[in-house]
PDB file of C-alpha atoms in Angstrom:
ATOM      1  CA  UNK A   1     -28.041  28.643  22.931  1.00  0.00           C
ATOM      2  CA  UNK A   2     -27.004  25.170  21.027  1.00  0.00           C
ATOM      3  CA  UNK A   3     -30.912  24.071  19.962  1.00  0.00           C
ATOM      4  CA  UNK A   4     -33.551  25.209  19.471  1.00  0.00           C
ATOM      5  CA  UNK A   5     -36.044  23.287  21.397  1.00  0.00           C
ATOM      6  CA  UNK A   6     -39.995  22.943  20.366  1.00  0.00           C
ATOM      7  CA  UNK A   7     -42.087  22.815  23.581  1.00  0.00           C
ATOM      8  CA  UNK A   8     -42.804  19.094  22.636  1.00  0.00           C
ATOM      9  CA  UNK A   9     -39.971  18.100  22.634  1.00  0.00           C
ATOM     10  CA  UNK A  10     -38.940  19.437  26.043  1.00  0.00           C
ATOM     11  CA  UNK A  11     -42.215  18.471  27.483  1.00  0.00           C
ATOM     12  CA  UNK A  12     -41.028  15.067  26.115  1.00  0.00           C
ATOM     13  CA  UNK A  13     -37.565  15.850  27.913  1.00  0.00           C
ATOM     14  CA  UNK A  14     -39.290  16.725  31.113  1.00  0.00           C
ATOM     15  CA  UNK A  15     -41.268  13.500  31.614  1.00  0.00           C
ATOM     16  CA  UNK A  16     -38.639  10.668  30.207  1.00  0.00           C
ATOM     17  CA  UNK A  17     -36.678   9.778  27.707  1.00  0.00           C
ATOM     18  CA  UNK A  18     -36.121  11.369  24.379  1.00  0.00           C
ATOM     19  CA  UNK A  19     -36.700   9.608  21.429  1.00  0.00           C
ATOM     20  CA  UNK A  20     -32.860   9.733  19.190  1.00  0.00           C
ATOM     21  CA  UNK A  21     -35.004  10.798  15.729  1.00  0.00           C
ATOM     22  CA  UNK A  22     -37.104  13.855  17.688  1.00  0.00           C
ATOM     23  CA  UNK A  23     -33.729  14.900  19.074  1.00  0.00           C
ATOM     24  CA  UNK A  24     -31.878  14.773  15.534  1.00  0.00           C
ATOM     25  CA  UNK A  25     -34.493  16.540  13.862  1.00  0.00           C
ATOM     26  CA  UNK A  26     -33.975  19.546  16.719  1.00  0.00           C
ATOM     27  CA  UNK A  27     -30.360  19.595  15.731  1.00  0.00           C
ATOM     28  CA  UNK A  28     -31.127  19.231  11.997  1.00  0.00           C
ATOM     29  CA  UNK A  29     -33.018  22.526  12.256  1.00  0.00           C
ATOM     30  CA  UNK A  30     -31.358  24.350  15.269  1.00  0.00           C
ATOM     31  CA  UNK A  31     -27.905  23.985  13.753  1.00  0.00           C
ATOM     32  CA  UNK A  32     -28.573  23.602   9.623  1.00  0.00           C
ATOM     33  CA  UNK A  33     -24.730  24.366   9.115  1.00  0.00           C
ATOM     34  CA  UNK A  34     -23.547  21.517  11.009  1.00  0.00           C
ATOM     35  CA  UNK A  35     -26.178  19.225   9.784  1.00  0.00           C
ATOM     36  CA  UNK A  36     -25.392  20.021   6.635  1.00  0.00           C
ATOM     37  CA  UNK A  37     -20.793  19.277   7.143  1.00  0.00           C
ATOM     38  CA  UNK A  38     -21.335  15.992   8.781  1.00  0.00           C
ATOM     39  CA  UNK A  39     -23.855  14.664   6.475  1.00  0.00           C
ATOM     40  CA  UNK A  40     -21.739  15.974   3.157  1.00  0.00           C
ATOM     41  CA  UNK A  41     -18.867  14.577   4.891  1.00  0.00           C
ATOM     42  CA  UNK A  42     -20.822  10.690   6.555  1.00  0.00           C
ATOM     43  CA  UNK A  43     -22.339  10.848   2.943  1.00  0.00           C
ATOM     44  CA  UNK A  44     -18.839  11.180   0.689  1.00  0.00           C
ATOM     45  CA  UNK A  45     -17.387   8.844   3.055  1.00  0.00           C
ATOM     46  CA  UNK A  46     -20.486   6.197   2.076  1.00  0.00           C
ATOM     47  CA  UNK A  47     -20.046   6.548  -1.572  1.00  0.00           C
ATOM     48  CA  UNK A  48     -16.185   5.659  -0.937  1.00  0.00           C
ATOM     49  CA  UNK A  49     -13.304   3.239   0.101  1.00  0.00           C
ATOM     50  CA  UNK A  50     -11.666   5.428   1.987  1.00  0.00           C
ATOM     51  CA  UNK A  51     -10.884   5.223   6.035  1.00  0.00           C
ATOM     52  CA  UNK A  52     -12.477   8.831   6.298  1.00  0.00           C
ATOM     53  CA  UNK A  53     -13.796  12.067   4.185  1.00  0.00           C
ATOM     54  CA  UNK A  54     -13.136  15.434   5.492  1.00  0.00           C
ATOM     55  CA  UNK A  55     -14.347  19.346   5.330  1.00  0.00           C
ATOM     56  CA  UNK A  56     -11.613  21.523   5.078  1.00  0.00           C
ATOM     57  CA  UNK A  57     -13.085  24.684   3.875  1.00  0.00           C
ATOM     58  CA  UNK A  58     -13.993  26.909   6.969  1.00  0.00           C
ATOM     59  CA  UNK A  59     -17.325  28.066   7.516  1.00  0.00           C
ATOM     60  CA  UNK A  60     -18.592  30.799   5.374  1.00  0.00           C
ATOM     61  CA  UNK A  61     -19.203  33.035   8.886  1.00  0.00           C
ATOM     62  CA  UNK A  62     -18.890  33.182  12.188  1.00  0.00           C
ATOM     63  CA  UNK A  63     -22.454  32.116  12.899  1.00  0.00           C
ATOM     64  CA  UNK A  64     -21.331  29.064  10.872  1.00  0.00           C
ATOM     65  CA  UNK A  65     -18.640  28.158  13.118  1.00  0.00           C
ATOM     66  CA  UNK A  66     -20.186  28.832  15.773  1.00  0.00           C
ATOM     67  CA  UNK A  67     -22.834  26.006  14.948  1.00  0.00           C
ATOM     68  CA  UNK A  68     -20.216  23.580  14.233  1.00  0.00           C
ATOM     69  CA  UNK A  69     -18.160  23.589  17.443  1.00  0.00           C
ATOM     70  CA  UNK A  70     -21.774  23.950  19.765  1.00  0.00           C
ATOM     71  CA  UNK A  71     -22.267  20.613  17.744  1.00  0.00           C
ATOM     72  CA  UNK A  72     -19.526  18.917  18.196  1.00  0.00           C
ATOM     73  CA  UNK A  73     -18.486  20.185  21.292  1.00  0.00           C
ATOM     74  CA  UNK A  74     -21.465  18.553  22.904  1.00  0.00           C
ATOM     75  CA  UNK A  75     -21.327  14.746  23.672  1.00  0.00           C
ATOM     76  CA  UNK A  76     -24.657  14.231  23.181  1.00  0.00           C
ATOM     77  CA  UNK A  77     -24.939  16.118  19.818  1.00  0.00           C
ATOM     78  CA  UNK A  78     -22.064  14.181  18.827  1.00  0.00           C
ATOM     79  CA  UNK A  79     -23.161  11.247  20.038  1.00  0.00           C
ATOM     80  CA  UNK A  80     -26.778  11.194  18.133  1.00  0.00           C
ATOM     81  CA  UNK A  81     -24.869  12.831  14.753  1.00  0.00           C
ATOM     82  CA  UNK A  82     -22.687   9.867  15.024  1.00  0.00           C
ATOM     83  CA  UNK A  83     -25.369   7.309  15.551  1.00  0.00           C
ATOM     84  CA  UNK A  84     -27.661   9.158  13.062  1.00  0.00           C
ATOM     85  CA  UNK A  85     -24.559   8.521  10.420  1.00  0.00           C
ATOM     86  CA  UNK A  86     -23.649   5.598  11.238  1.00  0.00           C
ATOM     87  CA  UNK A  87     -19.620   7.264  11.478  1.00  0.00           C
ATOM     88  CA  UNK A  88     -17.349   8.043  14.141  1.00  0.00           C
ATOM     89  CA  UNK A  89     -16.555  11.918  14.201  1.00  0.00           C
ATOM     90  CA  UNK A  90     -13.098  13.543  14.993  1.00  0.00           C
ATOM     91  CA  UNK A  91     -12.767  17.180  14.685  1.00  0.00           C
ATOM     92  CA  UNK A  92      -9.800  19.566  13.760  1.00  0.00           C
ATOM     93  CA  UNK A  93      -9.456  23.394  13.414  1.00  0.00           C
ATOM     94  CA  UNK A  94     -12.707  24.930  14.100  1.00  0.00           C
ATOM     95  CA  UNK A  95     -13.866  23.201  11.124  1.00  0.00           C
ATOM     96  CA  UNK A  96     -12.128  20.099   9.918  1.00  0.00           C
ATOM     97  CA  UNK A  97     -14.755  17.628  10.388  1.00  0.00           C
ATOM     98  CA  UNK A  98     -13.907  13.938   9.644  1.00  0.00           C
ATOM     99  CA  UNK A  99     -16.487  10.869   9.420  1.00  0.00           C
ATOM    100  CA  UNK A 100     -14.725   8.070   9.720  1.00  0.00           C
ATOM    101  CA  UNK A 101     -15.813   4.395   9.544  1.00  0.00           C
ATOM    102  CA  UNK A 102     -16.682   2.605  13.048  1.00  0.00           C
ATOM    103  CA  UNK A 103     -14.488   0.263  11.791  1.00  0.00           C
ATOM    104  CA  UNK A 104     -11.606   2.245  11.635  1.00  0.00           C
ATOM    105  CA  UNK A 105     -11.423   3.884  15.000  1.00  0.00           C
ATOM    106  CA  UNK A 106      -8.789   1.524  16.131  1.00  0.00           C
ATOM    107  CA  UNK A 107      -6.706   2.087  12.540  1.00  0.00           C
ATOM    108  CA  UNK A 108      -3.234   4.288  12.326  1.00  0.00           C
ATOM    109  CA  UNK A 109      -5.241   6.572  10.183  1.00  0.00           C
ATOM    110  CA  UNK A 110      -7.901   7.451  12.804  1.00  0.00           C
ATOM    111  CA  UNK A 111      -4.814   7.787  15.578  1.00  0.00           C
ATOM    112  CA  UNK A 112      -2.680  10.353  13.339  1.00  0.00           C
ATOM    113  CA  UNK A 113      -5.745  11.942  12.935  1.00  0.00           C
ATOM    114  CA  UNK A 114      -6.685  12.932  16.735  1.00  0.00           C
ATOM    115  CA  UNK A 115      -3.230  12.931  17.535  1.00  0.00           C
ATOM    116  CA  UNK A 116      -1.268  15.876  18.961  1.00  0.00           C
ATOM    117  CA  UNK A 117       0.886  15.359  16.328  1.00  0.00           C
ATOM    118  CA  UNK A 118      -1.944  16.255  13.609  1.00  0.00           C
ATOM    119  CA  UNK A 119      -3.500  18.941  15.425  1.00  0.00           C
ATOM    120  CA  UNK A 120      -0.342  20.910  15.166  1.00  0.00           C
ATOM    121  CA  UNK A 121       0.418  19.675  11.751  1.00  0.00           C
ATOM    122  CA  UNK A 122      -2.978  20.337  10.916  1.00  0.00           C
ATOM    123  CA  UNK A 123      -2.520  24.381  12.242  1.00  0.00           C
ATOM    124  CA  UNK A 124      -1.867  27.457  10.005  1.00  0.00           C
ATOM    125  CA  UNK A 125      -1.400  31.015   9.839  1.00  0.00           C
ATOM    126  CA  UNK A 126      -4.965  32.120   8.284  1.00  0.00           C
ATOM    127  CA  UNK A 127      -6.898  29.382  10.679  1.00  0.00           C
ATOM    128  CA  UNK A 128      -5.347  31.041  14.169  1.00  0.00           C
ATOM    129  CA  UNK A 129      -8.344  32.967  15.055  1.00  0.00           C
ATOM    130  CA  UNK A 130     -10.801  30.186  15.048  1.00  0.00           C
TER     131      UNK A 130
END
């Protein structure tokens, strides 16, 4: 299972809309681990010039990994991390989280990064199992 739901907030699911803060908080706690990449990551990228910061140490565990790609392999996870950050998020490797700024989704930087090209350049022995 991705979240961890509180009955409120699926009651609140079952009769309307969700509110985008109640819905971050679930994935704040459900998946801690996750949280915790993107905002290191959104909040190195802040404190810099740079087009994007990056996590390129794997996850401590399995469970950790695990956490990551339920998060970012769901749109709308993704979707309220990136809003929540204010980034745009590109992912690499089981693990290679990137923030970049909204601004530069449209930049040669952001394109190398999603491209084929840099998900095979981006590939190496010790990261095949993930």
């Amino acid at each position: 299972m991705s979240l961890t739901v509180p009955p409120s907030l699926l009651r609140a699911a079952e009769s309307g809309p969700v509110d985008d803060e109640a819905f971050v908080a679930c994935v704040r706690e459900s998946l801690p681990y996750a949280w915790q990449t993107v905002s290191r990551v959104a909040s190195e990228l802040a404190s810099s010039d740079a087009e994007f910061a990056d996590n390129q140490v794997p996850p401590p565990s399995e469970a950790e990994r695990g956490q990551l790609l339920r998060a970012l392999a769901s749109d709308a996870i993704r979707s309220s991390l990136e809003r929540h950050f204010g980034v745009k998020l590109a992912f690499q490797n089981c693990h290679r989280v990137a923030a970049f700024r909204p601004s530069a989704v449209d930049s040669d930087t952001y394109h190398r990064f999603i491209s084929m090209r840099g998900q095979l350049l981006n590939q190496s022995p010790e990261l095949r199992d993930c």
